[in-house]
Amino acid sequence: MKSQARVVIVGGGVMGVGLLYHLALEGWTDIALVEKGELTSGSTWHAAGQCPHFNGSLNMTKVHIYGTELYPKLEQLTGQAVSWHGCGGLRLAVTDEEVNWFKYVYGVSRLAGYECELIGPDEIKKHHPFLDPFGVKLAFRTVHDGHVAPADITNAMAAGARKLGAEIYRRTRVTDIKQIPSGEWRVFTDKGNIDCEHVVNSAGSYCDVVGAWTGHNVPIANMLHHYVITEPLQELIDLAPELPVVRDPHAHAYLREETNGVLVGLYETATAHVCWDGKPPRWDYESELEPPELDRLIPWLERATERLPLFAKTGIKSIVAGAITHTPDGTYLSGPAPGPRNYWMHCGASIGICQGGGAGKYLAQWMVHGQAEINMREFDPRRFGNWATKDYTADVSVADYHHMYYCYKPAEQHEVGRGLRKSALYDRLKSEGAQFAQIFGWERPRWYDTSGTGEKFSFRRSNWWGAVREEALAVREKVGLMDLSTFSKYDVKGKDAHAFLDRICANRIPTKDGGIILGHLLNANGFIESEITVTRLGPEHYYVLSAAVAQLHDLDQMNWRKKPGEKVTITDITDDLGVLVLAGPKSRDVLAACTKTDLSNAAFRWLTAREATVAGVKGIRLLRMNYVGELGWELHVPMASMPKVFDALMAAGKAHGIRLFGTYAMNSLRMEKAYRGWGSELTNEIGMSEASMERFIRLDKEDFIGKQASLGMKQRGDRLKLVYMEVNNTDSDCMGNEPVYHGDKVVGVTTSGAFGHTVNKSLTFAYVDPAMTAPGSEFEVLVFNERRKARIIPESAFDAENARPRA
Ligand SMILES: Cc1cc2nc3c(=O)[nH]c(=O)nc-3n(C[C@H](O)[C@H](O)[C@H](O)COP(=O)(O)OP(=O)(O)OC[C@H]3O[C@@H](n4cnc5c(N)ncnc54)[C@H](O)[C@@H]3O)c2cc1C
């Protein structure tokens, strides 16, 4: 066994082996995988092996497509036999909202480029003669879906990796992992130790145990999942070709052919639970199954029989019950763990057979090249903080399992696992009708419902529409107040704080106390990793803000860029301060009634900050900026004093018609101002010029991370360009990832959208071919499978002169 390697992967399931193979393909061959039993002996061996394309996320769709294209070729690539069944798939919609969802996903399919069609219930029999289409409103037919023996693909990728030089140690258990003084990782096993630059946790059902050795919180639950297989049926023996895999929300089941019988896998809606009472499996647990829990399956098997009467014609031959890893959002964890560099997570997959190939490819790219060709944000393990406790993870995973065949509408979230992080205003806002969304554990108001009915979740504009319009117009015409305590907040202090921030940001860092800038942290390839605002509170004290979900990500981005010996400390103070956004033409009057600080333009300019006393509370950081394009201030208030300040502002605002507003209104207002969003317009696939953010990158600065690459990009020219458009939408707005057409050609993709209530326009951002960005250029956007006319607007739809914020 090696004692030194560039990478050690812990775990030889489809995820670990998929990564090993793709690292080797990327040219990293000094790599080893350690497996305590045999390859696949965790969850992988007993999986049903389905590989679908249908997915609402464009990035995840790319992961799926890669697998379904790779697996049929693996035998040829590696010499190891692989039994790929390319039988296609049929996903059924039985509600109107599912129909909306399918139409949205169809748009995603046009961008991703896989073969599919939307078909009516009367066409189903043509593709599946045994299916009863009762209640079906629409079906999503995918031509190249399939299923595969999980051990075949894992062993083939292992063979391919070995051929390229990777080593696999079977029957070797990793017993501990520690970081050693050199910064490398020491992987302790029962057969000796290996020191490595990178360590990867691919330990499947044990990944939380393995993570705990290094203090990492890995939010996974092991869920018990079943499928059954019948005896062979003559009808299927006589039939060729193989039937498509069916996914049916009526039965909450997948149904397919297996060795001339029927295989039915079930996601029960009320009785699911975690395996092993939430404890990890025994270390000697290997290629085992769990005792089946038939009682909980029976109602769903009956429903499966209603959908596929053939299923009842013969007896059940076998039942498979096994552990499936699950994360709270149902998406696997792949990327750097928070904290010290080069500890990677690659685990938590519940559709790992389908995803193992693509997940491995894109993480290998990230490890080798510093980024993947797709946006990895939705896979990044740092989307969960320590607030994602064991209990939270179990509760939400059970709920997610129950809802596997439920159609979540935009903004709809689980009701369990809530209230983990609350601002001190939570109860006050709730009593005002706040409809909360959970974001990085926080509860953040989306909008205020004064009717008491709650949000009717839909893909289309719904019952929030009127209230959000009033909130947005109140901000434009009078004054609005928003609790945005969810911001991630850091104090950056020290003798080298200025030089450090100047080196990591593309923009120039303020040289005068009170100055504020918008800054971007680029990676070495010149792509956008983070968006922050930097406020200079003193020569050695900077206040950095970023998105709620970026709390761990941006802390890492800053820590990882620190040079040895640099005198700078970065402290995460997110929970210490609450944030109130006071915005609108009357905001100066309202704030002036609560503070003695001079708020006049002469004394307190736009994009400046100072400490102030408001409502008797000292030490409030007052920042004259906002994300809605209005006169206004952000008040960064010690969390315990938030109620006092809030009450004072609301009382002073009464005479001016103050109104609470939430993130729906904020999104509408920022779209009117053409403000880009981190994670939608600004991602690590995009350069600053492509995002039309040239004014925030100072290529004349001596140096900053990403400068050389940005200069190179400038020379090469943009690959795509962000445009801002009005769209002829009627009852819905763009959500992002809708295809943009020019004639019959897809020439771009939307990134986000909203209705601008002041300008009465449905607005969207999109990346398109740079040759097509002339103002006034016309396109069509596919919104719920309808072509909507769209036209480029040259500047922000509202207040293009930017007079409002400077008023
Ligand atoms: C009944 C059932 C049906 C399924 N059907 C499908 C399907 O149709 N399609 C699909 O895509 N997915 C399906 N899945 C899900 C799929 O099985 C998992 O997502 C996938 O196998 C996860 O792979 P993994 O590599 O993360 O984990 P695993 O396969 O569990 O691999 C982890 C490995 O790590 C090893 N290990 C752990 N700790 C250590 C240590 N300390 N030292 C050394 N080795 C260690 C374990 O022995 C194990 O081999 C199904 C799952 C179940 C249970």
XYZ file of C-alpha atoms in Angstrom, residues 387 418 420-423 437-444 485-487 489 548 551 574-575 577 639:
24
model
C -27.740 24.482 11.888
C -38.277 25.149 10.514
C -33.783 27.154 13.226
C -32.438 30.686 12.793
C -34.674 33.640 13.487
C -34.112 37.344 13.653
C -38.974 31.083 3.462
C -36.139 29.098 4.973
C -32.772 30.219 3.676
C -29.538 28.820 5.107
C -31.532 27.909 8.200
C -32.941 31.439 8.599
C -36.611 32.342 8.382
C -36.894 35.256 5.946
C -30.815 39.947 8.901
C -29.931 36.912 6.798
C -26.954 38.709 5.242
C -21.489 39.476 7.845
C -27.105 34.384 3.242
C -21.870 32.294 4.743
C -23.520 37.028 11.078
C -25.532 36.150 14.168
C -26.207 41.830 13.935
C -29.531 41.641 17.250
